[in-house]
């Protein structure tokens, strides 16, 4: 009997040893499960390399780590990501973006109509669900999950190209506020792209994992996600190694594009003062928009930036002059220096709005701000220096910013994919306690 026991013991020991040695000396296994961040404006895909213990965010053919969440429909092809955006200027009606705002959602007819008015493409109401009407050879409608699936397929291909193996399984992140239906439709989008979803994880939880907070000795984590158009604040509470979302609040109409808009208004007003006429031509506005967007990004690193924008400034709404008519007025050039200080002054009231949802989640979570252990910043707009100081001054401590704020979510999802996909030795795979009864407070 004891002989048998010791034999079983030896076999188990031998198996463990073989596994251990295998892990040490065999080439590291190729990741088989990918982590997907299907964002409203950008998407990324990452994997966890068990050998090195590192996350790799997978680049596209041109080395870019994110692809725009846009899909274009042409007569001959469906294009996703950068290729879709390249087409968008020429064919805005057939380039769908922001599909994540519609996925799995049931709308009141008036609300859907208001939403559609914001887009150059046509949004139609299919019994409460949104669909996009596109025209290639003929006109047809596509669902938000179909649009999502083309982005997920593109990312699956990027991963397969990089890893050299077929990929069929993934972990995907969704906003914490997504209800069961929105989660289901996100999973359906993945299925349409030939991917089985092993786990759906909340974006703020993923961001916390990117900082290793699932392993660290912390209790309360506050995640601030400020993207192009929305602010999401979540209060996470760690219980026995698992994250529970305690409270959520946000502002659906606050983000990077609002800060750019203030710069655009400023530049437009400068042009009006200088040339006696405000730029109204579509192409002038487009050029101004591109320049102020670039200036905004530069002001994160530089104290000031000089802009030069050629403008046509026609006041005849752009019509070509008739044959032999008066020649078009000569183009002018708007030159200005924009300082970081000016940028901050133009936006200070918007920046201050970030604090309201932070205070709400603390109140709803019955937590004093001093009891927040870590603050995690996600989303490109959290690079803005004034926003970082605003948050660190509020809490009296530095936020966690070492991970690229555009890649924090995909990094965490990739870690989760590594955990779910790992077979050795025993893996704690759950990292999140679902919280079905939570509602998000919105400031608009
Ligand atoms: C659209 O029309 C072109 C040429 O007429 C044809 O080659 C192409 O297959 C058509 N595409 C679709 C999606 O029907
Ligand atoms: C429309 O939706 C309602 C409930 O959301 C459902 O009862 C009804 O069957 C749907 N109608 C169609 C035509 O799908
Ligand atoms: C979501 O999917 C699950 C599993 O397929 C199903 O049981 C559930 O009813 C779905 N919920 C909604 C709201 O669609
Ligand atoms: C922003 O910075 C980049 C590189 O640092 C530079 O090439 C570009 O001209 C700058 N843009 C503006 C508007 O100053
Ligand atoms: C300011 C800062 O970097 N804070 C923390 C970020 O997260 C790690 C945990 O991985 C902490 O050790 C840092 O102190």
Coordinates of C-alpha atoms and ligand atoms in Angstrom, one line a residue:
X1 CA 0.0 0.0 0.0
X2 CA 2.7 2.4 1.0
X3 CA 4.7 1.2 -1.9
X4 CA 1.9 2.0 -4.2
X5 CA 1.5 5.5 -2.6
X6 CA 5.2 6.2 -3.0
X7 CA 5.0 5.0 -6.6
X8 CA 2.1 7.3 -7.4
X9 CA 4.1 10.0 -5.6
X10 CA 7.1 9.4 -7.8
X11 CA 5.0 9.5 -10.9
X12 CA 3.4 12.8 -9.9
X13 CA 6.8 14.1 -9.0
X14 CA 8.3 13.0 -12.3
X15 CA 5.4 14.7 -14.1
X16 CA 6.0 17.9 -12.3
X17 CA 9.7 17.7 -12.9
X18 CA 9.2 17.0 -16.6
X19 CA 6.8 19.9 -16.8
X20 CA 9.2 22.1 -15.0
X21 CA 12.2 21.1 -17.0
X22 CA 10.1 21.3 -20.2
X23 CA 9.2 24.9 -19.3
X24 CA 12.8 25.7 -18.6
X25 CA 14.4 24.2 -21.7
X26 CA 11.9 23.7 -24.4
X27 CA 11.3 26.7 -26.8
X28 CA 8.5 28.7 -25.2
X29 CA 5.0 27.8 -26.4
X30 CA 3.5 30.1 -29.0
X31 CA 0.5 31.9 -27.4
X32 CA -2.8 30.4 -28.6
X33 CA -5.2 32.8 -27.1
X34 CA -5.1 36.5 -28.1
X35 CA -6.3 39.5 -26.1
X36 CA -8.6 42.0 -27.9
X37 CA -9.4 45.6 -27.1
X38 CA -12.2 46.6 -29.4
X39 CA -12.3 50.3 -28.7
X40 CA -14.7 53.0 -29.9
X41 CA -12.0 54.8 -31.8
X42 CA -9.0 52.4 -31.8
X43 CA -8.5 48.7 -31.5
X44 CA -5.5 46.6 -30.5
X45 CA -4.5 43.0 -30.1
X46 CA -1.9 41.5 -27.7
X47 CA -0.5 38.2 -26.5
X48 CA 1.2 37.1 -23.4
X49 CA 4.5 35.3 -23.9
X50 CA 4.7 32.6 -21.2
X51 CA 8.5 32.2 -21.8
X52 CA 9.5 35.8 -21.1
X53 CA 6.4 36.7 -19.0
X54 CA 5.9 39.7 -21.2
X55 CA 3.0 41.1 -23.2
X56 CA 3.5 41.9 -26.9
X57 CA 1.1 44.3 -28.5
X58 CA 1.0 43.1 -32.1
X59 CA 1.8 45.6 -34.8
X60 CA 0.3 45.8 -38.3
X61 CA 2.3 45.6 -41.5
X62 CA 3.5 49.2 -41.0
X63 CA 4.4 48.7 -37.3
X64 CA 1.4 50.5 -35.9
X65 CA 0.1 49.1 -32.6
X66 CA -3.5 50.3 -32.9
X67 CA -5.9 50.4 -35.8
X68 CA -8.7 52.9 -36.2
X69 CA -12.1 51.4 -35.5
X70 CA -13.5 52.1 -38.9
X71 CA -14.8 49.9 -41.7
X72 CA -15.3 51.0 -45.3
X73 CA -17.5 49.3 -47.8
X74 CA -16.5 49.6 -51.5
X75 CA -17.8 47.9 -54.6
X76 CA -15.2 45.2 -54.4
X77 CA -14.1 45.0 -50.8
X78 CA -14.7 45.6 -47.1
X79 CA -11.7 47.4 -45.6
X80 CA -10.9 47.7 -41.9
X81 CA -8.7 50.0 -39.9
X82 CA -6.2 52.4 -41.6
X83 CA -7.3 51.4 -45.1
X84 CA -10.9 52.3 -44.2
X85 CA -9.8 55.7 -42.8
X86 CA -7.8 56.4 -46.0
X87 CA -11.0 56.0 -47.9
X88 CA -13.2 57.9 -45.4
X89 CA -12.4 61.4 -46.8
X90 CA -13.5 60.4 -50.3
X91 CA -16.4 58.2 -49.3
X92 CA -17.7 59.3 -45.9
X93 CA -21.1 57.7 -46.3
X94 CA -19.7 54.2 -46.7
X95 CA -17.2 54.4 -43.9
X96 CA -18.7 53.3 -40.5
X97 CA -17.0 54.2 -37.2
X98 CA -18.1 54.4 -33.6
X99 CA -20.0 51.1 -34.1
X100 CA -19.3 50.2 -30.5
X101 CA -21.7 52.9 -29.4
X102 CA -24.5 51.0 -31.0
X103 CA -23.6 47.3 -30.5
X104 CA -26.2 45.3 -28.7
X105 CA -28.1 48.4 -27.6
X106 CA -31.9 48.9 -27.9
X107 CA -32.8 52.5 -28.7
X108 CA -35.9 54.6 -28.4
X109 CA -36.6 55.9 -31.9
X110 CA -36.0 59.6 -31.1
X111 CA -32.7 58.8 -29.4
X112 CA -31.4 56.8 -32.4
X113 CA -32.4 59.6 -34.7
X114 CA -30.5 62.1 -32.6
X115 CA -27.5 59.8 -32.6
X116 CA -27.6 59.3 -36.4
X117 CA -27.6 63.0 -37.1
X118 CA -24.0 63.1 -35.8
X119 CA -22.6 60.8 -38.5
X120 CA -21.9 61.2 -42.2
X121 CA -23.1 57.6 -42.7
X122 CA -26.7 56.5 -42.5
X123 CA -27.9 54.9 -39.3
X124 CA -31.3 53.1 -39.5
X125 CA -33.6 51.7 -36.9
X126 CA -34.3 48.0 -37.2
X127 CA -36.9 47.5 -34.5
X128 CA -34.9 49.4 -31.9
X129 CA -31.5 48.1 -33.0
X130 CA -29.1 50.3 -35.0
X131 CA -28.0 49.3 -38.5
X132 CA -25.8 51.1 -41.0
X133 CA -27.0 51.6 -44.5
X134 CA -24.1 51.5 -46.9
X135 CA -24.0 51.6 -50.7
X136 CA -21.5 49.7 -52.8
X137 CA -22.9 48.1 -55.9
X138 CA -26.2 48.1 -54.3
X139 CA -27.5 49.4 -51.0
X140 CA -27.5 47.1 -48.0
X141 CA -27.5 47.3 -44.2
X142 CA -24.9 46.0 -41.8
X143 CA -25.2 45.5 -38.1
X144 CA -22.8 47.0 -35.5
X145 CA -21.6 43.5 -34.7
X146 CA -20.8 42.9 -38.4
X147 CA -18.7 46.1 -38.4
X148 CA -17.0 44.9 -35.2
X149 CA -16.3 41.5 -36.7
X150 CA -14.4 43.0 -39.6
X151 CA -12.1 44.8 -37.1
X152 CA -11.7 41.6 -35.0
X153 CA -10.9 39.6 -38.2
X154 CA -8.2 42.2 -39.2
X155 CA -6.6 41.8 -35.7
X156 CA -6.9 38.0 -35.8
X157 CA -5.0 38.1 -39.1
X158 CA -2.4 40.4 -37.7
X159 CA -1.8 38.0 -34.8
X160 CA -1.7 35.0 -37.1
X161 CA 0.8 36.7 -39.3
X162 CA 3.0 37.6 -36.3
X163 CA 2.7 34.2 -34.5
X164 CA 2.7 31.9 -37.5
X165 CA -0.2 29.8 -36.2
X166 CA -3.9 29.8 -36.7
X167 CA -5.8 31.6 -33.9
X168 CA -9.3 30.6 -32.9
X169 CA -9.6 31.7 -29.3
X170 CA -9.6 35.1 -27.6
X171 CA -10.3 37.1 -24.5
X172 CA -12.0 40.5 -25.2
X173 CA -12.6 43.6 -23.1
X174 CA -15.8 45.7 -22.9
X175 CA -16.7 48.8 -21.0
X176 CA -17.7 48.1 -17.4
X177 CA -21.1 49.6 -18.1
X178 CA -22.0 47.1 -20.9
X179 CA -25.0 45.1 -20.0
X180 CA -25.5 41.4 -20.8
X181 CA -27.0 42.1 -24.2
X182 CA -24.1 44.4 -25.2
X183 CA -21.6 41.7 -24.1
X184 CA -23.5 39.0 -26.0
X185 CA -23.4 41.0 -29.2
X186 CA -19.7 41.7 -28.7
X187 CA -19.1 38.0 -28.4
X188 CA -21.2 37.5 -31.5
X189 CA -19.0 39.9 -33.4
X190 CA -16.0 37.8 -32.4
X191 CA -17.8 34.6 -33.5
X192 CA -18.4 36.2 -36.9
X193 CA -14.7 36.7 -37.1
X194 CA -14.1 33.0 -36.4
X195 CA -13.1 33.5 -32.8
X196 CA -14.3 31.7 -29.7
X197 CA -14.4 34.1 -26.7
X198 CA -13.1 32.4 -23.6
X199 CA -13.7 35.4 -21.3
X200 CA -15.1 38.9 -21.4
X201 CA -13.4 41.3 -19.1
X202 CA -14.1 44.9 -18.1
X203 CA -11.8 47.5 -19.5
X204 CA -10.9 49.1 -16.1
X205 CA -10.1 45.7 -14.7
X206 CA -7.8 45.1 -17.7
X207 CA -6.1 48.4 -17.2
X208 CA -5.5 47.6 -13.5
X209 CA -4.0 44.3 -14.6
X210 CA -1.6 46.0 -17.0
X211 CA 0.0 47.5 -13.9
X212 CA 0.1 44.2 -12.1
X213 CA -2.4 45.3 -9.5
X214 CA -4.0 41.8 -9.5
X215 CA -0.8 40.6 -7.9
X216 CA 0.0 43.7 -5.8
X217 CA -1.2 44.4 -2.2
X218 CA -3.9 46.9 -3.0
X219 CA -7.5 47.2 -2.0
X220 CA -9.0 50.2 -3.8
X221 CA -8.1 51.1 -7.4
X222 CA -9.5 54.1 -9.2
X223 CA -9.4 53.9 -13.1
X224 CA -9.8 57.1 -15.1
X225 CA -10.3 56.5 -18.8
X226 CA -10.4 59.7 -20.9
X227 CA -10.5 59.0 -24.6
X228 CA -11.4 60.9 -27.7
X229 CA -15.0 61.5 -26.8
X230 CA -15.8 59.9 -23.4
X231 CA -14.7 59.9 -19.8
X232 CA -15.2 56.8 -17.7
X233 CA -14.3 56.5 -14.1
X234 CA -14.5 53.2 -12.2
X235 CA -13.8 52.3 -8.6
X236 CA -12.5 48.8 -8.3
X237 CA -12.2 46.9 -5.1
X238 CA -10.0 43.8 -4.8
X239 CA -11.4 40.9 -2.8
X240 CA -9.3 37.7 -2.5
X241 CA -7.4 38.5 -5.6
X242 CA -10.5 39.3 -7.7
X243 CA -11.6 42.7 -8.8
X244 CA -15.1 43.9 -8.1
X245 CA -16.4 47.1 -9.8
X246 CA -17.9 49.1 -6.9
X247 CA -19.0 52.2 -8.7
X248 CA -19.0 53.8 -12.2
X249 CA -19.5 57.3 -13.4
X250 CA -18.6 59.2 -16.5
X251 CA -19.3 61.8 -19.1
X252 CA -20.3 60.7 -22.5
X253 CA -19.6 64.1 -24.0
X254 CA -16.1 64.9 -22.8
X255 CA -12.8 63.9 -24.4
X256 CA -9.9 64.8 -26.6
X257 CA -12.1 66.0 -29.5
X258 CA -13.6 68.7 -27.2
X259 CA -10.1 70.0 -26.3
X260 CA -9.2 70.1 -30.0
X261 CA -12.5 71.8 -30.7
X262 CA -11.5 74.7 -28.4
X263 CA -8.2 75.1 -30.2
X264 CA -10.1 75.1 -33.5
X265 CA -12.4 77.8 -32.3
X266 CA -9.4 79.8 -31.2
X267 CA -7.6 79.4 -34.6
X268 CA -10.8 80.3 -36.4
X269 CA -11.2 83.5 -34.4
X270 CA -7.6 84.4 -35.0
X271 CA -8.2 84.0 -38.7
X272 CA -11.3 86.2 -38.6
X273 CA -9.4 88.9 -36.7
X274 CA -6.5 88.8 -39.1
X275 CA -8.2 88.5 -42.4
X276 CA -11.6 90.0 -41.6
X277 CA -13.4 86.8 -42.6
X278 CA -13.8 83.5 -40.7
X279 CA -12.9 80.3 -42.5
X280 CA -16.0 78.5 -43.4
X281 CA -14.9 76.4 -46.4
X282 CA -14.9 72.7 -45.8
X283 CA -11.4 72.2 -46.8
X284 CA -10.1 75.2 -44.7
X285 CA -11.9 73.8 -41.7
X286 CA -10.5 70.3 -42.4
X287 CA -6.9 71.7 -42.7
X288 CA -7.3 73.7 -39.5
X289 CA -8.7 70.7 -37.7
X290 CA -5.7 68.6 -38.7
X291 CA -3.2 71.3 -37.6
X292 CA -4.7 72.0 -34.2
X293 CA -5.0 68.2 -33.6
X294 CA -1.3 67.8 -34.3
X295 CA -0.5 70.9 -32.2
X296 CA -2.5 69.5 -29.2
X297 CA -0.5 66.3 -29.3
X298 CA 2.8 68.2 -29.5
X299 CA 1.8 70.4 -26.5
X300 CA 2.0 67.3 -24.3
X301 CA 5.7 67.3 -24.8
X302 CA 6.5 70.9 -25.8
X303 CA 5.8 74.2 -24.1
X304 CA 4.7 75.9 -27.3
X305 CA 4.1 75.0 -31.0
X306 CA 4.1 77.2 -34.1
X307 CA 1.3 76.6 -36.6
X308 CA 1.1 77.7 -40.2
X309 CA -2.2 77.0 -42.1
X310 CA -2.8 78.0 -45.7
X311 CA -6.4 79.1 -46.1
X312 CA -8.5 79.9 -49.2
X313 CA -11.1 81.8 -47.3
X314 CA -13.6 82.1 -50.2
X315 CA -16.8 83.7 -49.1
X316 CA -18.8 82.4 -52.1
X317 CA -19.3 78.9 -50.4
X318 CA -16.5 77.4 -52.6
X319 CA -18.2 77.6 -56.0
X320 CA -15.7 77.8 -58.9
X321 CA -15.7 81.3 -60.5
X322 CA -17.6 81.2 -63.9
X323 CA -15.5 81.2 -67.1
X324 CA -14.0 84.7 -67.5
X325 CA -15.4 85.7 -64.1
X326 CA -13.4 87.3 -61.2
X327 CA -10.5 85.1 -60.2
X328 CA -10.6 83.4 -56.8
X329 CA -9.1 85.5 -54.0
X330 CA -5.4 84.6 -53.3
X331 CA -4.9 82.1 -50.5
X332 CA -3.6 83.5 -47.2
X333 CA -1.6 81.9 -44.4
X334 CA -2.6 81.8 -40.8
X335 CA 0.5 81.8 -38.5
X336 CA 0.3 81.6 -34.8
X337 CA 2.2 80.3 -31.8
X338 CA 0.1 78.2 -29.3
X339 CA 1.5 77.8 -25.9
X340 CA 0.6 75.0 -23.5
X341 CA -0.6 77.7 -21.1
X342 CA -3.0 79.0 -23.7
X343 CA -4.2 75.5 -24.4
X344 CA -4.8 75.0 -20.7
X345 CA -6.7 78.3 -20.4
X346 CA -8.9 77.4 -23.3
X347 CA -9.8 74.1 -21.7
X348 CA -9.7 74.7 -18.0
X349 CA -13.5 74.4 -17.5
X350 CA -13.5 71.2 -19.4
X351 CA -10.6 69.7 -17.5
X352 CA -12.4 70.6 -14.2
X353 CA -15.3 68.5 -15.3
X354 CA -13.2 65.4 -14.9
X355 CA -13.4 65.7 -11.1
X356 CA -17.2 65.3 -10.9
X357 CA -17.4 61.6 -11.8
X358 CA -14.4 60.9 -9.6
X359 CA -16.3 62.4 -6.6
X360 CA -19.4 60.4 -7.5
X361 CA -17.7 57.0 -7.6
X362 CA -16.0 57.8 -4.2
X363 CA -19.3 58.8 -2.7
X364 CA -21.1 55.8 -4.1
X365 CA -18.3 53.5 -3.0
X366 CA -18.3 55.2 0.5
X367 CA -14.6 55.8 0.2
X368 CA -12.5 58.7 1.2
X369 CA -10.1 59.8 -1.5
X370 CA -7.2 59.1 0.8
X371 CA -8.2 55.4 0.8
X372 CA -7.6 55.0 -2.9
X373 CA -4.4 52.9 -3.1
X374 CA -3.7 53.3 -6.8
X375 CA -4.9 55.6 -9.6
X376 CA -4.6 54.2 -13.1
X377 CA -4.8 56.5 -16.1
X378 CA -6.1 55.1 -19.4
X379 CA -6.9 56.7 -22.8
X380 CA -4.8 59.1 -24.9
X381 CA -6.1 62.3 -23.3
X382 CA -4.7 61.4 -19.9
X383 CA -1.3 62.3 -21.4
X384 CA -2.2 66.0 -21.2
X385 CA 0.1 67.3 -18.4
X386 CA -2.6 69.5 -16.8
X387 CA -5.0 66.6 -16.5
X388 CA -2.3 64.5 -14.8
X389 CA -1.6 67.3 -12.3
X390 CA -5.3 67.9 -11.7
X391 CA -5.7 64.3 -10.7
X392 CA -2.5 64.0 -8.7
X393 CA -3.3 67.2 -6.8
X394 CA -6.8 66.0 -6.0
X395 CA -5.6 62.7 -4.5
X396 CA -2.3 64.0 -3.2
X397 CA -0.4 61.2 -4.9
X398 CA 0.9 60.3 -8.3
X399 CA -1.2 58.3 -10.6
X400 CA 0.1 55.1 -12.3
X401 CA 1.1 56.2 -15.8
X402 CA 4.1 54.0 -16.8
X403 CA 2.1 51.9 -19.3
X404 CA 1.2 53.7 -22.5
X405 CA -2.4 54.9 -21.8
X406 CA -3.5 53.8 -25.3
X407 CA -2.3 50.3 -24.7
X408 CA -3.1 49.7 -21.0
X409 CA -6.4 47.9 -21.8
X410 CA -5.0 45.6 -24.4
X411 CA -2.0 44.9 -22.2
X412 CA -4.3 43.7 -19.4
X413 CA -6.5 41.7 -21.7
X414 CA -3.4 40.0 -23.1
X415 CA -2.4 39.1 -19.5
X416 CA -5.8 37.7 -19.0
X417 CA -5.5 35.7 -22.3
X418 CA -2.2 34.3 -21.0
X419 CA -3.9 33.2 -17.8
X420 CA -6.9 31.7 -19.5
X421 CA -4.7 30.0 -22.2
X422 CA -2.0 28.8 -19.8
X423 CA -2.2 25.1 -19.0
X424 CA 0.7 24.8 -16.6
X425 CA 0.7 24.3 -13.7
X426 CA -2.6 25.4 -12.2
X427 CA -3.9 28.7 -13.1
X428 CA -6.2 31.0 -11.2
X429 CA -8.3 32.1 -14.2
X430 CA -11.0 34.2 -12.7
X431 CA -9.8 37.7 -12.0
X432 CA -13.1 39.6 -11.9
X433 CA -16.4 39.2 -10.0
X434 CA -19.2 40.2 -12.3
X435 CA -21.5 42.9 -10.9
X436 CA -24.8 42.8 -12.6
X437 CA -26.6 45.4 -10.6
X438 CA -24.4 48.4 -11.0
X439 CA -25.5 51.5 -12.9
X440 CA -23.3 54.2 -14.3
X441 CA -23.9 57.8 -13.3
X442 CA -23.6 60.1 -16.3
X443 CA -22.6 63.8 -16.4
X444 CA -23.2 65.5 -19.7
Ligands
LIG1 C1 -19.6 45.1 -57.8 O1 -19.5 45.4 -59.2 C2 -18.2 45.0 -59.7 C3 -18.2 45.4 -61.2 O2 -19.4 45.8 -61.7 C4 -18.0 43.5 -59.5 O3 -16.7 43.1 -60.1 C5 -18.0 43.2 -58.1 O4 -17.9 41.8 -57.8 C6 -19.3 43.7 -57.5 N1 -19.2 43.5 -56.0 C7 -20.2 43.1 -55.2 C8 -19.9 43.0 -53.8 O5 -21.2 42.7 -55.7
LIG2 C1 -39.3 43.9 -32.2 O1 -38.9 43.9 -30.9 C2 -39.9 43.5 -29.9 C3 -39.3 43.6 -28.5 O2 -38.1 44.3 -28.5 C4 -40.3 42.1 -30.2 O3 -41.3 41.7 -29.3 C5 -40.8 42.0 -31.7 O4 -41.0 40.6 -32.0 C6 -39.7 42.5 -32.6 N1 -40.3 42.6 -34.0 C7 -39.6 42.1 -35.0 C8 -40.3 42.3 -36.3 O5 -38.5 41.6 -34.9
LIG3 C1 -26.7 36.3 -23.5 O1 -26.2 35.0 -23.9 C2 -26.4 34.0 -23.0 C3 -25.7 32.8 -23.4 O2 -25.8 32.6 -24.8 C4 -27.9 33.8 -22.9 O3 -28.2 32.8 -21.9 C5 -28.6 35.1 -22.4 O4 -30.0 34.9 -22.4 C6 -28.2 36.2 -23.3 N1 -28.7 37.5 -22.8 C7 -29.1 38.5 -23.4 C8 -29.7 39.6 -22.7 O5 -29.2 38.5 -24.7
LIG4 C1 5.0 68.2 -33.8 O1 6.2 67.4 -33.5 C2 6.6 66.7 -34.6 C3 7.8 65.9 -34.1 O2 8.1 66.1 -32.8 C4 7.0 67.6 -35.7 O3 7.4 66.8 -36.8 C5 5.8 68.4 -36.1 O4 6.1 69.4 -37.1 C6 5.2 69.1 -34.9 N1 4.0 69.8 -35.3 C7 3.7 71.0 -35.0 C8 2.4 71.5 -35.5 O5 4.5 71.7 -34.4
LIG5 C1 3.0 56.3 -9.0 C2 3.2 54.8 -9.3 O1 3.9 54.4 -10.2 N1 2.5 54.0 -8.5 C3 2.4 52.5 -8.6 C4 2.0 51.9 -9.9 O2 1.8 50.5 -9.8 C5 2.8 49.7 -9.2 C6 2.2 48.4 -9.0 O3 2.6 47.6 -10.0 C7 3.2 50.4 -7.9 O4 4.3 49.6 -7.3 C8 3.6 51.8 -8.1 O5 4.0 52.4 -6.9

